[in-house]
XYZ file of C-alpha atoms in Angstrom:
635
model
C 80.676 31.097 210.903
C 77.272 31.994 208.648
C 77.560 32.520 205.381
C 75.276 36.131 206.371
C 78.548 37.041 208.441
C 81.002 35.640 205.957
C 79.393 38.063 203.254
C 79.385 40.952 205.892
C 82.838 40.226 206.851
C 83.831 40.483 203.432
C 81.829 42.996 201.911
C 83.389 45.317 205.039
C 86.650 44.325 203.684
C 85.893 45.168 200.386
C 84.067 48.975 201.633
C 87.179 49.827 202.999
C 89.287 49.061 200.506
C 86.872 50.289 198.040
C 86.945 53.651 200.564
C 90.653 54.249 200.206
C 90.650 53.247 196.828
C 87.949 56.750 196.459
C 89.372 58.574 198.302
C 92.825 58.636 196.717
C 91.352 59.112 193.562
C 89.030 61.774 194.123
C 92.316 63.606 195.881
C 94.184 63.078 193.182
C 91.255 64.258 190.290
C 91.011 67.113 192.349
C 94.437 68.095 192.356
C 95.102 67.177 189.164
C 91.929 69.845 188.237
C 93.078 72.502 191.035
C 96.631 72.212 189.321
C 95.374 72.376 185.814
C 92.363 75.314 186.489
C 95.188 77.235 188.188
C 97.069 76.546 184.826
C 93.975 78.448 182.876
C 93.438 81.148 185.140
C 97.393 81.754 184.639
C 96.764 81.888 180.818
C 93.640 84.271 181.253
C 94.718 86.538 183.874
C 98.092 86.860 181.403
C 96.182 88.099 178.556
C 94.015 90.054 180.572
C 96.281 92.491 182.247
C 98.431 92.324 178.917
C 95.418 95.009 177.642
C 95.237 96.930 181.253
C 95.834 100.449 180.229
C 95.174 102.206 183.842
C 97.408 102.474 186.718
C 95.405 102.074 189.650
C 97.351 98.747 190.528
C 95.196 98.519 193.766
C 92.122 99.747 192.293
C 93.129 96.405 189.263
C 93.500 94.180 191.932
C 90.493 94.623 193.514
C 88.496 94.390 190.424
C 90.347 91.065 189.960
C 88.629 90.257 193.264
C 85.651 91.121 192.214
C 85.533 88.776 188.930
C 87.415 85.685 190.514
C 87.341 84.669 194.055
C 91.079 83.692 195.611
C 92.693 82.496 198.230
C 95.142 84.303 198.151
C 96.222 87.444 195.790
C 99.255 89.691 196.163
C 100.986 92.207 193.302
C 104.621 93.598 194.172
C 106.914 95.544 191.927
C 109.659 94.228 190.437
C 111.572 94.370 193.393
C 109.534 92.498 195.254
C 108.009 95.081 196.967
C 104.277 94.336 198.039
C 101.713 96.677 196.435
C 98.737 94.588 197.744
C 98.157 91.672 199.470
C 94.880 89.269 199.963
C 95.037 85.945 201.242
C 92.727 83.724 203.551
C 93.259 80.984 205.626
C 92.757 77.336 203.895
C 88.799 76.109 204.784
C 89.019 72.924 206.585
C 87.027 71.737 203.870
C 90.114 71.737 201.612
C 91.442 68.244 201.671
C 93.534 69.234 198.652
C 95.524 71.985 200.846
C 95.749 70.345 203.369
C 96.818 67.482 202.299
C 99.064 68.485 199.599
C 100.959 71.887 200.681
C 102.995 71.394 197.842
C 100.653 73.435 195.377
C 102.549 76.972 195.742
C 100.595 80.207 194.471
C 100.758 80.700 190.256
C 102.937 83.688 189.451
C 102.902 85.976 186.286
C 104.701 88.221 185.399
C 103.300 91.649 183.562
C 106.360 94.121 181.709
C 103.880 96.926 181.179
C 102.706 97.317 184.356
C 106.463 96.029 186.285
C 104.877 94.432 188.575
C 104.289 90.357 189.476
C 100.904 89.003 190.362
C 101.011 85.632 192.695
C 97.489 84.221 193.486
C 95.540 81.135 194.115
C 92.092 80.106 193.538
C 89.476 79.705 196.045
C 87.458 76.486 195.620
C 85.436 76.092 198.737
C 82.196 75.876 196.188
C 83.874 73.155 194.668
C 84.375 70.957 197.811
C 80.788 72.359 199.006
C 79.518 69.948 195.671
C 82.249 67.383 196.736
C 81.757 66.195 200.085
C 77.693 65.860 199.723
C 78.021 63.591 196.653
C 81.269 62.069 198.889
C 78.337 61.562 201.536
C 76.266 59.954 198.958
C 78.668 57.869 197.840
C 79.365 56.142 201.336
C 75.813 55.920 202.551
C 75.624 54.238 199.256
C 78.308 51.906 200.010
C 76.810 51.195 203.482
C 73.708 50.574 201.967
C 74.993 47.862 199.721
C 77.350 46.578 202.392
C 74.508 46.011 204.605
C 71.994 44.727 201.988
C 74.172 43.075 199.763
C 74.770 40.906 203.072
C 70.536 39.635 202.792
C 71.594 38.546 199.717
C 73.529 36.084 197.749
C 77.010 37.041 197.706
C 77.236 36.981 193.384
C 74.106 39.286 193.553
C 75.969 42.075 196.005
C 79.322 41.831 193.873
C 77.485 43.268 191.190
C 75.657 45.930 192.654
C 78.986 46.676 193.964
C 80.843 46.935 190.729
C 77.532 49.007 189.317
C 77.793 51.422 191.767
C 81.841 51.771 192.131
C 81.817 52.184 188.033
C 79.123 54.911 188.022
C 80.681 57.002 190.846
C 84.455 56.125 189.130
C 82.867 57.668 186.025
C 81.464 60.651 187.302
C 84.276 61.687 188.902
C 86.394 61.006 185.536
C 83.682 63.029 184.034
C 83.128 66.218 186.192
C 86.288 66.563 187.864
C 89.655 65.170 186.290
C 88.135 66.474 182.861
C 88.011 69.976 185.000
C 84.075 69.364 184.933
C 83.795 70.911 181.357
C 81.321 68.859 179.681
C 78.693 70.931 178.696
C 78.731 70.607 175.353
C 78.027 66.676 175.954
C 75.179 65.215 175.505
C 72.930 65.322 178.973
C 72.244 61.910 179.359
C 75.870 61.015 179.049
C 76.391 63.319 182.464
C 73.536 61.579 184.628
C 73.777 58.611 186.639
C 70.522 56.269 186.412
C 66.894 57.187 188.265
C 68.080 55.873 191.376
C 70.770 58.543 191.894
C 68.388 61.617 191.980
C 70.518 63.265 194.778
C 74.116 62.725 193.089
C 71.866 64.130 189.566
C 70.947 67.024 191.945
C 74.650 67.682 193.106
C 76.020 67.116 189.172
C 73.227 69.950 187.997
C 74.558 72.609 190.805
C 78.408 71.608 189.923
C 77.607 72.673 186.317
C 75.955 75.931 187.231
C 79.209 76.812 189.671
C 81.329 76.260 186.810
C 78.677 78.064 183.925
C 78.928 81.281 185.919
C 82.889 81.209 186.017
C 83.102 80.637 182.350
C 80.301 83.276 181.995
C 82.780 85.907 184.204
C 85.861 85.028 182.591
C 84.405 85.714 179.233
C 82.975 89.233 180.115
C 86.202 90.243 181.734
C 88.038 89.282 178.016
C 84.972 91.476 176.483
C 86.276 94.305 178.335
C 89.909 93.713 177.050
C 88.890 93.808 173.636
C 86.564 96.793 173.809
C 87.860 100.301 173.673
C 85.963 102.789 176.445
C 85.473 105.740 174.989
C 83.958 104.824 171.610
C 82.480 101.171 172.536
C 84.352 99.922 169.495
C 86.504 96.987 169.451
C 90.029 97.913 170.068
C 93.428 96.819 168.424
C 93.170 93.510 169.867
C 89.874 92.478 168.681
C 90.832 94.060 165.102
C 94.489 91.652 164.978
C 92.446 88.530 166.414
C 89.445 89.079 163.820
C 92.141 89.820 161.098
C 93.781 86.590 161.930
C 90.415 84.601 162.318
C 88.783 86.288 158.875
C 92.505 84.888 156.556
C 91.966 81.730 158.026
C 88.405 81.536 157.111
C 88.275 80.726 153.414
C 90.586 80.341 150.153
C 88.450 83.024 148.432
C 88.300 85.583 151.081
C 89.130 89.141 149.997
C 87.989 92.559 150.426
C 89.483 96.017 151.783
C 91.038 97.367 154.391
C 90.407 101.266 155.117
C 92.461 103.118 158.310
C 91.078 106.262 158.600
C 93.420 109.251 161.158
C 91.942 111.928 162.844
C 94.297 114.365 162.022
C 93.200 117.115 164.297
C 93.547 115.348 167.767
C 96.222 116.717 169.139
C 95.726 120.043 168.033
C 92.451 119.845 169.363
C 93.829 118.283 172.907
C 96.275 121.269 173.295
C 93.884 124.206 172.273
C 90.814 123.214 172.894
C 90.986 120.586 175.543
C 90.715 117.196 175.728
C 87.041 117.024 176.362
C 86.706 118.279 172.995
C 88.733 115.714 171.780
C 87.012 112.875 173.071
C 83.602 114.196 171.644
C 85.882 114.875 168.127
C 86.963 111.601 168.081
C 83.498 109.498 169.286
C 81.743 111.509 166.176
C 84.719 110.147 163.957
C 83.216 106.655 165.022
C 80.185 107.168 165.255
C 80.347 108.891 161.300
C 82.686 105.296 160.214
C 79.973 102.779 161.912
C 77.218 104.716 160.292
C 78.437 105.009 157.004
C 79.234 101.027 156.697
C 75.851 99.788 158.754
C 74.738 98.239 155.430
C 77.361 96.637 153.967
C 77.600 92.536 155.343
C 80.566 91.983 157.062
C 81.761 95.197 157.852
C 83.446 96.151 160.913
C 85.110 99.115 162.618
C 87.679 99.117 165.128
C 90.056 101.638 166.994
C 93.577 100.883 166.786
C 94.883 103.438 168.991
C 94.408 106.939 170.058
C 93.795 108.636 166.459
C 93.602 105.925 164.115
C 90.595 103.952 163.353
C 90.396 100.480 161.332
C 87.694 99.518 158.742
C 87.073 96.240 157.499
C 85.171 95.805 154.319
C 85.052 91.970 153.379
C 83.929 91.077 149.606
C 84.660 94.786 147.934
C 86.893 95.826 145.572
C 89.696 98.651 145.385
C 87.389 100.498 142.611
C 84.211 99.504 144.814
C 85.962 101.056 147.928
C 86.649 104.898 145.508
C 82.601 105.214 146.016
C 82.731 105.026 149.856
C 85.607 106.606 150.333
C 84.396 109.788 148.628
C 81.698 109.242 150.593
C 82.859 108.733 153.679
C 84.919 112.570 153.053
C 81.703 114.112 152.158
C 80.447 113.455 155.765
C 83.859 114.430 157.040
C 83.501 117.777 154.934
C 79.932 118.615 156.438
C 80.989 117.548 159.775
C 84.083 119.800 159.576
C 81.296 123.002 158.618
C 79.966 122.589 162.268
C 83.501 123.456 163.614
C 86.224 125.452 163.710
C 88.938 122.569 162.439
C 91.316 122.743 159.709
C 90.588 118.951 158.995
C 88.459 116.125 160.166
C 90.042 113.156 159.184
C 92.172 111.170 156.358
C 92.134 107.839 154.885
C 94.138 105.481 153.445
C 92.664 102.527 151.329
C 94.984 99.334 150.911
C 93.015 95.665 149.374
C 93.125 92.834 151.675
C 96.578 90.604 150.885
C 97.161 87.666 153.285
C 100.280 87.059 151.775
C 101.446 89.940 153.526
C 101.805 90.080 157.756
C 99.319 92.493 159.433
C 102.446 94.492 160.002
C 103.254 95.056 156.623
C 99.801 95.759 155.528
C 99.240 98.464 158.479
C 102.517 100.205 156.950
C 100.488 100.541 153.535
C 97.874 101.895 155.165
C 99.491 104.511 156.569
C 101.702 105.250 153.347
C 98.122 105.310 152.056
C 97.387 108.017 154.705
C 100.427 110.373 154.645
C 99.749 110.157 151.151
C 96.028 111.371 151.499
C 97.090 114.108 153.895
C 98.938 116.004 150.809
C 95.362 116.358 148.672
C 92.745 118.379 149.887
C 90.729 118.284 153.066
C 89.583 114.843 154.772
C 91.504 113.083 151.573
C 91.267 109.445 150.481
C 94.133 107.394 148.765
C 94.259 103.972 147.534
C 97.944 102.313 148.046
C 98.931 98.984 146.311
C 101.379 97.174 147.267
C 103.029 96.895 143.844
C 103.292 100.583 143.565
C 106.060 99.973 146.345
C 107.976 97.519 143.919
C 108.676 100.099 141.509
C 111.217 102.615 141.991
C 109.703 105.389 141.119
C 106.508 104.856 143.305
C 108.513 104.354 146.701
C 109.163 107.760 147.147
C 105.902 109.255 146.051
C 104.843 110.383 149.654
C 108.097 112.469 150.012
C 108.081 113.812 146.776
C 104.442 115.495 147.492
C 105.421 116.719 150.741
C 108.774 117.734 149.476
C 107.024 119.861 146.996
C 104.583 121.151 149.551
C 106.992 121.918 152.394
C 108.894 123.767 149.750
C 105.765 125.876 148.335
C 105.168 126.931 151.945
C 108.930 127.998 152.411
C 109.157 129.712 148.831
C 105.848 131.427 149.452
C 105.858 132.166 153.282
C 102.246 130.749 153.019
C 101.408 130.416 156.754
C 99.234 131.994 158.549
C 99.301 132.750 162.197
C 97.136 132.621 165.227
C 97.622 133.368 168.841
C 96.092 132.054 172.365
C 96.593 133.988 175.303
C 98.468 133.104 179.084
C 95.859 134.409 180.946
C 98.193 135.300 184.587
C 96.987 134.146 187.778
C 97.529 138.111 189.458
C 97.567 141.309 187.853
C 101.152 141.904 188.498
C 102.454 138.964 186.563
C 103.164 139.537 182.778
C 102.549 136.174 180.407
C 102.496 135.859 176.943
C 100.740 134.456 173.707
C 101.531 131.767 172.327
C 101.375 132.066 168.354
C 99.964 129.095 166.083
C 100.963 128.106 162.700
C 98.660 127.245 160.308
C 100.162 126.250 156.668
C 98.729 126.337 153.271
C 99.501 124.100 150.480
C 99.456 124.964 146.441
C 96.430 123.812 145.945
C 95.048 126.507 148.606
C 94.462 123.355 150.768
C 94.832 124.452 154.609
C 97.807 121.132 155.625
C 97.440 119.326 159.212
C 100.078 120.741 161.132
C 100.920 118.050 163.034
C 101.816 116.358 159.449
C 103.330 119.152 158.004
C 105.497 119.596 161.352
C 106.385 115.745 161.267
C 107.094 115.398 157.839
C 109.581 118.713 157.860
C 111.902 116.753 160.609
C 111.741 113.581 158.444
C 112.791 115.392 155.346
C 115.481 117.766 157.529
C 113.277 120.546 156.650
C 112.406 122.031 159.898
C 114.812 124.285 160.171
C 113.686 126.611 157.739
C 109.922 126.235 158.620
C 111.131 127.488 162.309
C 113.197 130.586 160.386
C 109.807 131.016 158.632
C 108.014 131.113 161.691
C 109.853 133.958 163.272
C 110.513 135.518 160.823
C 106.826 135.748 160.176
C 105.859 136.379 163.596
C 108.232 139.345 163.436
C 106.768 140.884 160.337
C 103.289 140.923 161.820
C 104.571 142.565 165.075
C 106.425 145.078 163.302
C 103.585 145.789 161.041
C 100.580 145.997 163.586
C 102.332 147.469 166.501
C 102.646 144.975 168.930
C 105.637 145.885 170.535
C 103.926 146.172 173.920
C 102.745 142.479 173.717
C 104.504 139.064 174.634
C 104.330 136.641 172.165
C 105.854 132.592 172.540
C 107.187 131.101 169.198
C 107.434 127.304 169.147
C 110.940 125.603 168.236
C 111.724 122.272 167.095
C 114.749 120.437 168.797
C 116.307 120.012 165.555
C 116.413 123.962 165.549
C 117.964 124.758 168.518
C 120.579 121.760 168.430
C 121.612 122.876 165.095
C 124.397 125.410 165.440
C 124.159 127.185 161.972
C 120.520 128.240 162.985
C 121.700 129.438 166.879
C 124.097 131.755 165.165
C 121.307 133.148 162.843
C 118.569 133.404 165.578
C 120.784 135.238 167.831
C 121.985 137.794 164.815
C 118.237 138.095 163.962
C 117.457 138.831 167.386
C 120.317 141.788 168.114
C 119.000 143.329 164.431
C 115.251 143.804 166.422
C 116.281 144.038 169.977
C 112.910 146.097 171.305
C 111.071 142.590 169.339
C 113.824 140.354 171.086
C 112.620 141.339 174.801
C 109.373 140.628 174.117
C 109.431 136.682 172.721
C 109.508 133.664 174.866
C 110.789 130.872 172.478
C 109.057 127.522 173.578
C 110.948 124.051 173.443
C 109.185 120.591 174.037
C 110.794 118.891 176.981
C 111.386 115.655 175.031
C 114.642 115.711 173.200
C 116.433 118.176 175.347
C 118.316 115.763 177.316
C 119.699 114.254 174.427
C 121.923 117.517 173.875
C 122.094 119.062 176.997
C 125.353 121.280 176.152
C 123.808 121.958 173.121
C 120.655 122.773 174.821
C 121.993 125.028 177.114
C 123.913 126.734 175.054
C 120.821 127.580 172.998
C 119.162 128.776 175.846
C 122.160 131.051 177.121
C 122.080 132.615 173.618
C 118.315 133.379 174.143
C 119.291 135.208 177.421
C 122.147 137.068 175.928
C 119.562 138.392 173.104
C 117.068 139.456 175.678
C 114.300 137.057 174.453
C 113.318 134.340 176.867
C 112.881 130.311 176.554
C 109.546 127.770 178.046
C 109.750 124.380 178.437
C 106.825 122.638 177.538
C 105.379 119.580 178.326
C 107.047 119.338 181.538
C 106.685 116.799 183.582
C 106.313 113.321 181.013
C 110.272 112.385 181.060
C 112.024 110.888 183.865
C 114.672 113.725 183.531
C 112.486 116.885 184.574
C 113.998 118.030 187.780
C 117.528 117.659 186.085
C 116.233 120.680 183.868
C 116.543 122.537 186.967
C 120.192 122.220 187.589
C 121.472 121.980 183.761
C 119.404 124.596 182.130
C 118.005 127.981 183.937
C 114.734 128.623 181.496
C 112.468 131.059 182.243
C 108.773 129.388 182.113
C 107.586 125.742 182.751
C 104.973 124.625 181.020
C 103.136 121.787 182.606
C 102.034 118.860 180.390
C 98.395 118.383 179.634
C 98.356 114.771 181.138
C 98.905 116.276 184.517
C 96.592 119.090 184.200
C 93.478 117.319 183.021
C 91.135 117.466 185.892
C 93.430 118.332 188.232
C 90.715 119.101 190.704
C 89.760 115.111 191.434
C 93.278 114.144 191.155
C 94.927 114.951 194.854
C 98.261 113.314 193.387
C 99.005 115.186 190.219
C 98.145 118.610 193.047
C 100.700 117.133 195.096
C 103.393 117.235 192.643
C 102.497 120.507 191.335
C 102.539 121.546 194.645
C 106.034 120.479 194.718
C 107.568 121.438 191.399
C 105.836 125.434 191.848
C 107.381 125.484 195.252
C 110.974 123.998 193.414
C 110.754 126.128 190.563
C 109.678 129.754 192.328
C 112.821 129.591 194.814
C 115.117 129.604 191.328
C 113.131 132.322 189.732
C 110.927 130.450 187.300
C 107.133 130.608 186.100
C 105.009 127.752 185.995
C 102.455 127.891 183.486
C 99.185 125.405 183.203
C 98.272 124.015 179.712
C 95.038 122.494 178.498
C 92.546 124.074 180.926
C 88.952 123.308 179.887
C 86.875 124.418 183.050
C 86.226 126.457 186.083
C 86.986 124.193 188.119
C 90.598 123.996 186.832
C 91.297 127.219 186.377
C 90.211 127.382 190.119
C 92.268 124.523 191.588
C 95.627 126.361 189.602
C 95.198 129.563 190.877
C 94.849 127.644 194.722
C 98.581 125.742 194.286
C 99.807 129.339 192.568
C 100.451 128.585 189.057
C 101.678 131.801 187.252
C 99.255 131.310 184.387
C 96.922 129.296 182.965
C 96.220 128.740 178.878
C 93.065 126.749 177.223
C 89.963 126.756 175.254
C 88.381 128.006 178.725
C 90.150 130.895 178.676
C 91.076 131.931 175.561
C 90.153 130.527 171.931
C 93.068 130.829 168.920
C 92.609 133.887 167.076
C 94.112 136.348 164.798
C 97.091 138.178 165.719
């Protein structure tokens, strides 16, 4: 035998080998990557739909589509119920499933929406980059097999270890390191002038996996960006918190949280379109007014409360800002019809203390604001918390206020009309509360309201209320009008003030017939003898009883059979636009229908246009009440 068929001989031996020995490699680098990207995508798509606030699972899924590109996608319920399903067949191309059907679909698992999400990756681009350098690679080999043959056989071994090195290493390099090596040097990723075409394939592998990286970051932008300002939302504001204490030794500075007061009050009289432009110029005022100061940052932590960083200041640094800050507040609030704009609380930068703990000063800070005058500041320490007497400052100020309001019947009262869907139908107004503290300072009266029930003072702000309401009805004539006087739950489970309402009532029985008492949904079922028993007394006086906010607890249709009240009121959240949403129609449809075979109104809260008012008076609501119809005004 030649030595020129000797060499062939074994330099055929030594391609195949050399063949298996790549190919089980490259399978296994490619699983190991598939296995390990899957991993990552796990970890992303975790954190991702941890900040999903919508409910448009579908509408989610598809966006998830959109941003990655799977194999196969499905999201089902915790009961394994399917909500949607995607999947494709494998490509042929993909050695990896078919070879391996052991690699199952990833699976997390998301509490706030209850649902699981199963999926798997699509790499077809991946293998598209594989199998042409795989081409390369063997033509390669033929190419030395057959010309390493012409030569001596010492010569040929080591073109043959050259080339089986440099592939070995490029694979090690772009694919079992998951073929994320751009921050490398360059010329540590190329293989030597000779391999232009496996350069050419590396270059095209490293754009495919740029412009994932590039996706998967702008999808985590949009997690950590809140929509309706453009600021960053509580997630960006905990993970630059953590990132700024970690920084430096010396760090310090202040930490402002600033609450629009007014929202709600604003959401339920003069819509929520009002309230999203009330609480964008609240942002828009904080980013402004720190634009110059390095380092600065403002984010919104949730639905009325936004935080402001201000690295390198000091406590009696921050005084100046703040009172600057309220002077923009105060000649904002002159443009509107608001009792307040906004108040903040000031607390210094301590990381000794968890974010947790320094959020709770902040909004000692703001409770405490909210008893000074309009769009208040205070600065809270946390060593005024160490001493006794400090601790229960913030109660003692509202304690004295609540108490100045009670003593001096110093509220004032407003009214917003029902306006009925047909001429026959009789509604009602609803009266307003507004309370005013010793200073003459007009207090938020979603505070004042919350800080009655915490100091178990409620009860005689309701018996204030009414008793109020029936002064100015006696005094002004109004006996031919309907008027609706809210009541805490801590009112009408409390037995001492039952009795009292219903002697009140019999003393002013023409009055009685014409009040509609209003009780928030929440709470009821957490009393329901009680509750019912309040609203039996109600009957037996004459007066009548609303729920309101209907419709946000799971235990709304069991109102109809334990209780027998005389008006629904439908919660904003379903009434918003009610015209583009064909499901929230659908269940109005069905509780009007529900509630008008036992006898009772359903009344519409929170409409802002035409279009709503139109859509209500389609699916028959009784009446309809909102800054479209009717603004607050004087009784």
């Amino acid at each position: 035998m030649s030595t020129f068929a000797r060499i062939l001989i074994k330099n055929i031996i030594f391609a195949i080998l050399f063949s298996a020995c790549y190919l089980s490699f490259s399978i296994y680098s490619l699983t190991q990557f598939i296995t390990e990207h899957q991993q990552d995508h796990q970890v992303t798509l975790k954190k991702i739909t941890e900040h999903y606030q919508g409910d448009d699972i579908k509408g989610f899924a598809k966006q998830l589509r959109l941003a990655f590109e799977y194999d196969y996608l499905q999201i089902s319920n915790l009961d394994g119920d399917v909500i949607y399903h995607f999947e494709e067949k494998p490509s042929m191309m993909n050695i990896v499933e078919t070879s391996n059907g052991d690699i199952a679909p990833a699976r997390i698992k998301n509490n706030n929406l209850s649902v699981y999400i199963d999926f798997k990756l699509n790499y077809d681009e991946v293998f598209k980059v594989y199998y042409p350098l795989t081409g390369f690679v063997f033509l390669s080999l033929l190419l030395v097999v057959f010309v390493g043959s012409l030569v001596t056989g010492s010569i040929a071994s080591k073109a043959n270890r050259v080339a089986s090195k440099k592939v070995s290493e490029l694979i090690a390099s772009e694919i079992k390191k998951t073929i994320e090596s751009s921050g490398k040097d360059e010329s540590q990723l190329k293989l030597p002038a000779e391999f232009q075409d496996v350069n050419t394939v590396l270059s095209q592998l490293k754009g495919f996996v740029t412009t994932k990286f590039m996706k998967t970051q702008q999808l985590e932008q949009t997690a950590y960006r809140d929509q309706l300002t453009g600021l960053e939302n509580r997630s960006g504001f905990v993970d630059f918190f953590q990132r700024f204490s970690e920084a430096s030794e010396n760090t310090f500075g202040v930490l402002m949280v600033t609450r629009c007061s007014e929202l709600l009050t604003i959401n339920q009289v003069h819509g929520y379109q009002e309230g999203d432009r009330y609480l964008n110029q609240v942002a828009n005022i904080l980013s402004a007014h720190i634009i110059n100061i390095d380092g600065a940052k403002v984010y919104r932590l949730n639905g009325s409360d936004f935080a402001t960083f201000l690295p390198n200041i000091t406590l009696m640094a921050s005084e100046s800002i703040a009172e600057e800050l309220r002077a923009l507040f105060n000649d904002y609030q002159q443009h509107t019809d608001f009792d307040s704009i906004a108040f903040t609380g000031i607390v210094k930068l301590d990381f000794n203390l968890a974010l947790g703990e320094l959020l709770a000063l902040a909004d000692t800070a703001v409770s405490l604001a909210q008893t000074k005058n309009r769009n208040a500041w205070h600065i809270q320490s946390a060593s005024d918390l160490l001493e006794a007497s400090k601790t229960k400052l913030g109660h003692q100020n509202w304690t004295k206020e609540i108490s100045y309001v009670i003593e001096n019947q110093s509220v004032d009262l407003l009214n917003q009309v029902i306006v009925p869907s047909g001429r026959n139908n009789k509604i009602y107004h609803e009266v307003l509360s507004r309370f005013t503290g010793s200073e003459g300072q007009v207090l938020p009266t979603a505070a004042f309201i919350a800080m009655a029930e915490k100091l178990d003072k409620i009860v005689l702000v309701d018996r204030l209320v009414i008793e109020k309401t029936l002064s100015e009805i006696k005094s002004k004539n109004l006996t031919s009008n309907g008027f609706g006087i809210n009541l805490s739950i801590r009112s009408i489970h409390d037995q001492h003030f039952v009795i009292w309402l219903e002697r009140r009532m019999l003393r002013d029985h023409d009055i009685a017939t014409r009040l509609v008492f209003e009780i928030a949904e929440y709470g009821l079922d957490q009393n329901i003898k009680a509750s019912s028993h309040f609203i039996d007394t109600i009957h037996r006086v004459g007066a009548r009883v609303c729920i309101e906010h209907f419709g946000i607890g799971i235990t709304s249709f069991k109102f109809f059979k334990e209780l027998s009240p005389d008006y629904i009121k439908m919660d904003g959240s379903y009434t918003h636009k009610i015209q583009e949403d064909k499901n929230n129609q659908y269940f109005l449809r069905l509780m009007i229908d529900l509630a008008h075979r036992l006898g009772i109104r359903v009344l519409a809260e929170s409409v802002e246009t035409q279009e709503e008012k139109f859509t209500f008076d389609e699916i028959f609501v009784d009446g309809c009440q909102g800054y479209y119809l009717g603004k607050p005004e004087k009784i």
